[in-house]
Short mmCIF file of C-alpha atoms in Angstrom, two decimals:
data_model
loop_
_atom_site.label_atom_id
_atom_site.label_comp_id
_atom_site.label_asym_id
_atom_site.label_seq_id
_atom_site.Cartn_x
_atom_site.Cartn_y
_atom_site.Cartn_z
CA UNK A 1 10.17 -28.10 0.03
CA UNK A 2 11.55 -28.74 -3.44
CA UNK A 3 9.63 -30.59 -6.23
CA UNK A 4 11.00 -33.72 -7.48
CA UNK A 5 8.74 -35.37 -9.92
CA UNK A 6 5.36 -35.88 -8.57
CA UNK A 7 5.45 -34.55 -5.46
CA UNK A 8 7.77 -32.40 -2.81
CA UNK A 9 9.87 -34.06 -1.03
CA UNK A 10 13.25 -32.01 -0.52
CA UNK A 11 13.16 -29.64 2.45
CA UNK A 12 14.99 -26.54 1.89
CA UNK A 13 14.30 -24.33 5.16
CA UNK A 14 12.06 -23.22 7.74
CA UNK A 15 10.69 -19.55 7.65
CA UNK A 16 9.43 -18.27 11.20
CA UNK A 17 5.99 -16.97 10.63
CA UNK A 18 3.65 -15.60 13.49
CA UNK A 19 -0.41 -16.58 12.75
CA UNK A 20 0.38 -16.42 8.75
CA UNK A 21 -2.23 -16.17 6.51
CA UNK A 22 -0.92 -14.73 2.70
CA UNK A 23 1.67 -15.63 1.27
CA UNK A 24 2.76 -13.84 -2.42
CA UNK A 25 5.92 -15.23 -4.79
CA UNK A 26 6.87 -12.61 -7.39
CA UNK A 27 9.45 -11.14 -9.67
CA UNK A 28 10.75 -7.89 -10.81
CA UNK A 29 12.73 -6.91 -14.22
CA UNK A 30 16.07 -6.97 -14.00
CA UNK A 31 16.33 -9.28 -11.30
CA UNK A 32 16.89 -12.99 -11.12
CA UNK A 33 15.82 -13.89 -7.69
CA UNK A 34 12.00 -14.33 -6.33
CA UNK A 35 10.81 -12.15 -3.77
CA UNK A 36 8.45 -13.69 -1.35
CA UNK A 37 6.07 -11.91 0.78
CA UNK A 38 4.80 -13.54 4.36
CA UNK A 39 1.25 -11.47 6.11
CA UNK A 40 1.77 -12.31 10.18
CA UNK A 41 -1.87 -11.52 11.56
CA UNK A 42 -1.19 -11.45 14.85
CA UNK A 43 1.77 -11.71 17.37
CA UNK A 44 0.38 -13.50 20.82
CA UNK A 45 -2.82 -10.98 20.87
CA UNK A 46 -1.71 -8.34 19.39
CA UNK A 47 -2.84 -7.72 15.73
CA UNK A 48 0.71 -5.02 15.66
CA UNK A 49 2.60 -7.68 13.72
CA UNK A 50 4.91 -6.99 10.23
CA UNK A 51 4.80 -8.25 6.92
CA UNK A 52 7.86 -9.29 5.96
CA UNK A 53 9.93 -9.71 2.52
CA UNK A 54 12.42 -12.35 1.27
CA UNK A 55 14.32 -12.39 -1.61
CA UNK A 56 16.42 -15.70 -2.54
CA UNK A 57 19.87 -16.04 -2.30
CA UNK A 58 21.10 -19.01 -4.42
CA UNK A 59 24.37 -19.38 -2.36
CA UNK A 60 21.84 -19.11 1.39
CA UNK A 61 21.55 -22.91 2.18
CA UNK A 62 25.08 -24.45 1.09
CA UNK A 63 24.25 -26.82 3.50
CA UNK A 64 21.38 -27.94 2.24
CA UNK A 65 20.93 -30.63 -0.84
CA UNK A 66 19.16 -27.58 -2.91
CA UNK A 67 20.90 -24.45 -3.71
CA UNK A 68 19.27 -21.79 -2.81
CA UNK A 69 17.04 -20.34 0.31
CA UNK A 70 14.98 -17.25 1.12
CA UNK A 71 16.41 -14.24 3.00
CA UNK A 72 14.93 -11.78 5.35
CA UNK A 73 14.89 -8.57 3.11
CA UNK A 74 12.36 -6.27 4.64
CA UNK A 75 10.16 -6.26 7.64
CA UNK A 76 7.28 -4.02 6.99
CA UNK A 77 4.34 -2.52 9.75
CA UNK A 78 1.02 -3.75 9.54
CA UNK A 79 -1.81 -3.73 11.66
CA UNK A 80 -3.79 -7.69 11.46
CA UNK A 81 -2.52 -7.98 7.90
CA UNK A 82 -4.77 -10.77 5.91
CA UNK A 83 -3.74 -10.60 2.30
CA UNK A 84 -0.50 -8.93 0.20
CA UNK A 85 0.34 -8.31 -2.97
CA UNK A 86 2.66 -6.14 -5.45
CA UNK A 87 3.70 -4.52 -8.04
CA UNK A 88 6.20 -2.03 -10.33
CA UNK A 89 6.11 1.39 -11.69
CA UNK A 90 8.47 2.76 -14.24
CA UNK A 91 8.06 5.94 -15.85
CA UNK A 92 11.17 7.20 -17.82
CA UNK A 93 13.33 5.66 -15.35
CA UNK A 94 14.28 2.93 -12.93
CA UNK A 95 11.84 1.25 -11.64
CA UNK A 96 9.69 1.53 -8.60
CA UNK A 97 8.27 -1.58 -6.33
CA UNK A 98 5.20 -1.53 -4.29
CA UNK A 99 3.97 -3.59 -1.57
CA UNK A 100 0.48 -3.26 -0.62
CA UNK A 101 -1.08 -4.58 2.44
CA UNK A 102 -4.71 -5.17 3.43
CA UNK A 103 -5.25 -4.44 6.98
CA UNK A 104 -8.14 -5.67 8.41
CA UNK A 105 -8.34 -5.76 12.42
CA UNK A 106 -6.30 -3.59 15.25
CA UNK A 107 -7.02 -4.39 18.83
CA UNK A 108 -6.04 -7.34 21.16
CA UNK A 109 -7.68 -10.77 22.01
CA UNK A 110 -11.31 -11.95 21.06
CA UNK A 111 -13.36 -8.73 21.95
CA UNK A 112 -14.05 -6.91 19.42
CA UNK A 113 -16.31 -3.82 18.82
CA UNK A 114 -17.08 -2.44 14.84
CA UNK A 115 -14.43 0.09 14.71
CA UNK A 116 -11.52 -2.34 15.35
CA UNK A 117 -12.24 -3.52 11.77
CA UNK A 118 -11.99 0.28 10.38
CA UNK A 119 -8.00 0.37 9.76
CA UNK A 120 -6.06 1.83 6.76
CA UNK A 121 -4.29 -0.39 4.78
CA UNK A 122 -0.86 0.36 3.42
CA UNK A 123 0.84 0.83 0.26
CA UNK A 124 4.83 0.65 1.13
CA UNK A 125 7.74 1.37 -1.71
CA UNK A 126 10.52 -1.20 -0.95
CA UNK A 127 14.04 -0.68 -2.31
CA UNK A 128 14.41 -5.05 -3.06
CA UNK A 129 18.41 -4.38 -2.91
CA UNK A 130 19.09 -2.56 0.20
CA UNK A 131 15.61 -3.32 2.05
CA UNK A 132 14.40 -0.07 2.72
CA UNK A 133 11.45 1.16 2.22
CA UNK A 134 9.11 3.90 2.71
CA UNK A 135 5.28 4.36 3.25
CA UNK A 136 3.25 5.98 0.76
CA UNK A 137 0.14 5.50 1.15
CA UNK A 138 -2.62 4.48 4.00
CA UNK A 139 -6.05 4.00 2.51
CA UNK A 140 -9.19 3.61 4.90
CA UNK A 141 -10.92 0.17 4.48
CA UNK A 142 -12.82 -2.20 6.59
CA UNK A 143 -11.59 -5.38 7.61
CA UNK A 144 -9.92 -5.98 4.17
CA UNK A 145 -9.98 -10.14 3.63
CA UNK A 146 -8.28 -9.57 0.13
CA UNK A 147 -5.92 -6.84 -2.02
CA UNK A 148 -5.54 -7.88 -5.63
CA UNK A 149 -3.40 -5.00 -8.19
CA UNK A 150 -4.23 -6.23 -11.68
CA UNK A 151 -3.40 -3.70 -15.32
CA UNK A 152 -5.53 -2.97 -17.73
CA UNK A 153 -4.41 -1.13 -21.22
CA UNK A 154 -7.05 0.54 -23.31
CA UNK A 155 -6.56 2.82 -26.58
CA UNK A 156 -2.46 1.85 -26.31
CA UNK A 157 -2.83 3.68 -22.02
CA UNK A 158 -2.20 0.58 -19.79
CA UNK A 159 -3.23 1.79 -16.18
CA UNK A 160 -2.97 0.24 -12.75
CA UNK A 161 -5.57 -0.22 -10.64
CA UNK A 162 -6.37 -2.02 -6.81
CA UNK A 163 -8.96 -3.65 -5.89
CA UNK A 164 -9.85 -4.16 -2.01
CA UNK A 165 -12.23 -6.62 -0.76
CA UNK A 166 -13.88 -4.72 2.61
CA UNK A 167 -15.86 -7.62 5.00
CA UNK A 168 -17.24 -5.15 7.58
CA UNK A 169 -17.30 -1.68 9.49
CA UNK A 170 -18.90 1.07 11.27
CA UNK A 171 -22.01 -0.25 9.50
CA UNK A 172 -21.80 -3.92 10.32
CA UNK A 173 -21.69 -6.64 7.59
CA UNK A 174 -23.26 -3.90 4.63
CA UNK A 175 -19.87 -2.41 3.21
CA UNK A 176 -18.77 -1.50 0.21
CA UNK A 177 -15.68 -2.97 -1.92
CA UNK A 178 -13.54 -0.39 -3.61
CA UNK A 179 -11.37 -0.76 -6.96
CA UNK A 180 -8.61 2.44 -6.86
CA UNK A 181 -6.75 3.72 -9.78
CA UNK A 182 -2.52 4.06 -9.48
CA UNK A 183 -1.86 7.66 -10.28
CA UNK A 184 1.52 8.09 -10.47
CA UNK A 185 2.25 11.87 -10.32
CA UNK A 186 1.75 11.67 -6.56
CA UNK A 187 2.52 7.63 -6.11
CA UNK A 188 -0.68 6.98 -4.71
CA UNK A 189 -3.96 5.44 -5.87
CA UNK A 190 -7.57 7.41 -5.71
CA UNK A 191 -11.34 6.13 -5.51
CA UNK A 192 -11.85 4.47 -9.78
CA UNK A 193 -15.52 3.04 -8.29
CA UNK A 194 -17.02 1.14 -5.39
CA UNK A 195 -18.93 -1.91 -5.29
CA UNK A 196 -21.62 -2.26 -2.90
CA UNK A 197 -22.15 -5.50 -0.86
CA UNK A 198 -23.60 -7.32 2.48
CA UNK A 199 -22.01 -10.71 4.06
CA UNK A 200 -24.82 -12.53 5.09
CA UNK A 201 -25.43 -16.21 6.86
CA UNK A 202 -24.49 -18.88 5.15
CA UNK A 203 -22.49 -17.13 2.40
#
């Protein structure tokens, strides 16, 4: 919808979505549109289901009383996606943009046993003008529920790091949350420090 003062109240389209559960707006440099990025859990029972990428096309929805709409750009694998975010690398040249997925269940309908929840999640580089894209990197994790990339700059270095939310494993509710550091010689992040934890009742 758009936003008119107070409220939204101009519809601008419908985006088919299949059990969605993250949704992440963002920009790049050097590019006017917004990007938006859609995690699809599941398709019927299988957990096999993409997260896809839209960019915004200001001429899209002539039709409509907004100008402007959202256009399939990319359709990338996951496996029971749950949260998505991104981010860009440039180092002495154009640059790069990441998607990175949190994975956190492969199987099909209700039963379940503890290694369904032990899945890699993904780290994809995404061309935003042609749509293609390539994976980079799968890290191991445990029924991620979140994926947050933040920077941090210390002594004039800024660095960027991941941080991955695991809910449970091989070991049952006591898992450990991991924040990785981006190392960009080999486009891929490595182990910065882990943080232990335990779900339990009520919490």
């Amino acid at each position: 919808f758009g936003w008119v003062p107070a409220f939204f109240d101009d519809f601008v389209q419908d985006i088919e979505t299949s059990f969605a559960v993250d949704t992440h707006l963002f920009n790049v440099e050097q590019d006017p549109r917004i990007f938006l990025a859609i995690a699809n859990y599941k398709v019927g029972v299988s957990t096999l289901s993409p997260v896809t990428v839209y960019g915004w096309n200001l001429n899209g929805c002539s039709e409509r009383r907004v100008d402007g709409c959202f256009e399939l750009l990319a359709t990338l694998p996951a496996v029971g996606a749950v949260s998505v975010d991104t981010f860009s690398y440039s180092q002495g040249g154009a640059p790069r943009h990441y998607v990175v997925i949190g994975n956190s269940f492969e199987g099909r309908g209700s039963s379940t046993v503890a290694s369904n929840h032990e899945v890699n999640s993904f780290v994809y580089q995404v061309d935003l003008v042609t749509g293609t894209f390539e994976l980079v990197q799968s890290i191991r994790t445990s029924s991620v529920q979140s994926v947050s990339v933040f920077a941090h700059c210390a002594h004039s270095v800024c660095s960027t790091f991941l941080a991955v939310a695991n809910n449970r494993g091989l070991g049952g509710l006591a898992t450990e949350s991991r924040v990785y550091k981006w190392a960009p010689e080999v486009d891929k992040y490595g182990t910065a420090c882990t943080v232990e934890g335990e779900v339990t009742s009520g919490q």
